[in-house]
Amino acid sequence: MKKIMMAAAFALATVFAANAQSAEKLTEILDASEVSLAQLSYIAGTCGFNLPDNSNYTTAFEEMKRRGYFGQNAKESDKATLAQASYLFMKATKIDGGLMYRITDSPRYAFKELKARGIIPQTAEASLKFSGHEALDLLNSCIAESK
């Protein structure tokens, strides 16, 4: 009985430690005035690319770069654009795009698709930098759209 209780306590401690790390990252992202490519990769990776919550930003960024979602010269500290976020979030949530998005599979047409669906304001520009709150709002809208 004592062993079972110790095992249960250890399991709970491990779960709480893992959740604390991901909550710390989300708080850091929410506080960001401009989201970096590494933070964007973490959000998209844990949402739709089966990246574990306890992954770090570098791992998430390298995985997204390996998949071809960023150019070869991209750095994890670069600030993310609205077009890059649109592209990653459409991929993560498996939103089917329009004809041009399917032909080109590019951030530009992912951005245009989300504008056409009313998820992104019509006045927004693809090169716009955005905050952590806005990034999570955009992801939440993409999740809702994909259902």
Tab-separated table of C-alpha atoms in Angstrom:
chain	number	residue	atom	x	y	z
A	1	MET	CA	0.000	0.000	0.000
A	2	LYS	CA	2.829	2.351	0.863
A	3	LYS	CA	4.477	1.699	-2.512
A	4	ILE	CA	1.250	2.451	-4.362
A	5	MET	CA	0.820	5.739	-2.490
A	6	MET	CA	4.434	6.729	-3.194
A	7	ALA	CA	4.045	5.878	-6.893
A	8	ALA	CA	0.838	7.923	-7.100
A	9	ALA	CA	2.486	10.880	-5.357
A	10	PHE	CA	5.474	10.688	-7.709
A	11	ALA	CA	3.174	10.539	-10.754
A	12	LEU	CA	1.234	13.597	-9.570
A	13	ALA	CA	4.430	15.534	-8.886
A	14	THR	CA	5.678	14.734	-12.398
A	15	VAL	CA	2.403	15.867	-13.990
A	16	PHE	CA	2.371	19.111	-12.012
A	17	ALA	CA	6.005	19.831	-12.920
A	18	ALA	CA	5.282	19.316	-16.626
A	19	ASN	CA	2.183	21.524	-16.476
A	20	ALA	CA	4.088	24.239	-14.637
A	21	GLN	CA	6.671	24.362	-17.419
A	22	SER	CA	4.080	24.712	-20.180
A	23	ALA	CA	2.109	27.272	-18.133
A	24	GLU	CA	5.333	29.236	-17.655
A	25	LYS	CA	5.919	29.251	-21.415
A	26	LEU	CA	2.340	30.335	-22.158
A	27	THR	CA	2.629	33.151	-19.629
A	28	GLU	CA	5.869	34.239	-21.287
A	29	ILE	CA	4.194	34.161	-24.705
A	30	LEU	CA	1.164	36.088	-23.447
A	31	ASP	CA	3.481	38.761	-22.034
A	32	ALA	CA	5.376	39.147	-25.328
A	33	SER	CA	4.711	42.393	-27.167
A	34	GLU	CA	5.971	40.742	-30.371
A	35	VAL	CA	5.991	36.945	-30.777
A	36	SER	CA	9.222	35.322	-31.961
A	37	LEU	CA	9.368	32.491	-34.485
A	38	ALA	CA	10.428	30.170	-31.654
A	39	GLN	CA	7.363	31.076	-29.574
A	40	LEU	CA	5.102	30.759	-32.608
A	41	SER	CA	6.613	27.339	-33.313
A	42	TYR	CA	5.975	26.229	-29.748
A	43	ILE	CA	2.309	27.270	-29.865
A	44	ALA	CA	1.669	25.607	-33.235
A	45	GLY	CA	3.815	22.574	-32.441
A	46	THR	CA	2.052	21.718	-29.198
A	47	CYS	CA	-1.344	22.371	-30.760
A	48	GLY	CA	-1.211	20.407	-33.964
A	49	PHE	CA	2.157	18.802	-34.568
A	50	ASN	CA	2.280	16.447	-31.559
A	51	LEU	CA	5.146	18.327	-29.951
A	52	PRO	CA	5.222	17.588	-26.197
A	53	ASP	CA	4.237	20.466	-23.888
A	54	ASN	CA	7.590	20.196	-22.140
A	55	SER	CA	9.527	20.888	-25.357
A	56	ASN	CA	11.639	24.015	-25.454
A	57	TYR	CA	11.428	26.842	-27.969
A	58	THR	CA	14.542	25.742	-29.832
A	59	THR	CA	13.230	22.229	-30.368
A	60	ALA	CA	9.893	23.572	-31.604
A	61	PHE	CA	11.564	26.046	-33.953
A	62	GLU	CA	13.951	23.450	-35.376
A	63	GLU	CA	11.041	21.049	-35.988
A	64	MET	CA	9.022	23.680	-37.865
A	65	LYS	CA	12.116	24.693	-39.845
A	66	ARG	CA	12.822	21.042	-40.669
A	67	ARG	CA	9.279	20.744	-42.013
A	68	GLY	CA	9.956	23.691	-44.314
A	69	TYR	CA	7.679	26.256	-42.686
A	70	PHE	CA	10.497	28.817	-42.386
A	71	GLY	CA	13.281	29.797	-44.763
A	72	GLN	CA	16.842	28.582	-44.284
A	73	ASN	CA	17.958	32.002	-42.992
A	74	ALA	CA	15.225	32.235	-40.350
A	75	LYS	CA	16.371	32.580	-36.737
A	76	GLU	CA	14.343	31.620	-33.715
A	77	SER	CA	14.654	35.169	-32.344
A	78	ASP	CA	13.137	36.713	-35.507
A	79	LYS	CA	9.761	38.309	-34.912
A	80	ALA	CA	6.876	36.392	-36.484
A	81	THR	CA	4.634	37.971	-39.089
A	82	LEU	CA	0.905	37.536	-39.435
A	83	ALA	CA	1.446	35.594	-42.680
A	84	GLN	CA	3.790	33.123	-40.939
A	85	ALA	CA	1.325	32.654	-38.086
A	86	SER	CA	-1.544	32.132	-40.519
A	87	TYR	CA	0.421	29.467	-42.357
A	88	LEU	CA	1.535	27.586	-39.245
A	89	PHE	CA	-1.890	27.739	-37.610
A	90	MET	CA	-3.676	26.573	-40.768
A	91	LYS	CA	-1.258	23.633	-40.911
A	92	ALA	CA	-1.629	22.900	-37.188
A	93	THR	CA	-5.431	22.973	-37.242
A	94	LYS	CA	-5.731	21.351	-40.687
A	95	ILE	CA	-7.886	24.098	-42.193
A	96	ASP	CA	-8.444	23.486	-45.886
A	97	GLY	CA	-7.541	26.541	-47.876
A	98	GLY	CA	-8.821	27.886	-51.143
A	99	LEU	CA	-7.493	27.078	-54.596
A	100	MET	CA	-4.450	29.377	-54.513
A	101	TYR	CA	-3.472	28.152	-51.033
A	102	ARG	CA	-3.642	24.536	-52.195
A	103	ILE	CA	-1.642	25.301	-55.349
A	104	THR	CA	1.091	27.377	-53.708
A	105	ASP	CA	1.019	26.107	-50.104
A	106	SER	CA	2.410	29.465	-48.996
A	107	PRO	CA	2.077	31.848	-46.024
A	108	ARG	CA	0.763	34.584	-48.319
A	109	TYR	CA	-2.296	32.595	-49.321
A	110	ALA	CA	-2.820	31.235	-45.813
A	111	PHE	CA	-3.018	34.858	-44.680
A	112	LYS	CA	-5.433	35.709	-47.505
A	113	GLU	CA	-7.563	32.662	-46.650
A	114	LEU	CA	-7.920	33.683	-43.010
A	115	LYS	CA	-8.787	37.231	-44.103
A	116	ALA	CA	-11.446	35.875	-46.460
A	117	ARG	CA	-12.932	33.809	-43.628
A	118	GLY	CA	-13.093	36.885	-41.380
A	119	ILE	CA	-10.594	35.529	-38.862
A	120	ILE	CA	-8.084	38.271	-39.638
A	121	PRO	CA	-9.322	41.854	-40.126
A	122	GLN	CA	-9.467	43.063	-43.723
A	123	THR	CA	-7.197	45.998	-42.875
A	124	ALA	CA	-4.360	43.791	-41.533
A	125	GLU	CA	-1.111	43.448	-43.453
A	126	ALA	CA	0.797	40.183	-43.922
A	127	SER	CA	4.041	41.658	-42.547
A	128	LEU	CA	2.404	42.846	-39.324
A	129	LYS	CA	4.117	41.846	-36.062
A	130	PHE	CA	1.761	40.915	-33.227
A	131	SER	CA	1.574	40.213	-29.492
A	132	GLY	CA	1.274	36.937	-27.633
A	133	HIS	CA	-2.381	37.623	-26.841
A	134	GLU	CA	-3.093	38.152	-30.527
A	135	ALA	CA	-1.234	34.952	-31.429
A	136	LEU	CA	-3.281	32.856	-29.034
A	137	ASP	CA	-6.501	34.554	-30.165
A	138	LEU	CA	-5.638	33.727	-33.779
A	139	LEU	CA	-4.900	30.118	-32.892
A	140	ASN	CA	-8.166	29.848	-30.964
A	141	SER	CA	-10.071	31.223	-33.978
A	142	CYS	CA	-8.342	28.714	-36.277
A	143	ILE	CA	-9.243	25.862	-33.923
A	144	ALA	CA	-12.879	26.995	-33.898
A	145	GLU	CA	-12.870	27.291	-37.711
A	146	SER	CA	-11.458	23.804	-38.186
A	147	LYS	CA	-14.306	22.072	-36.347
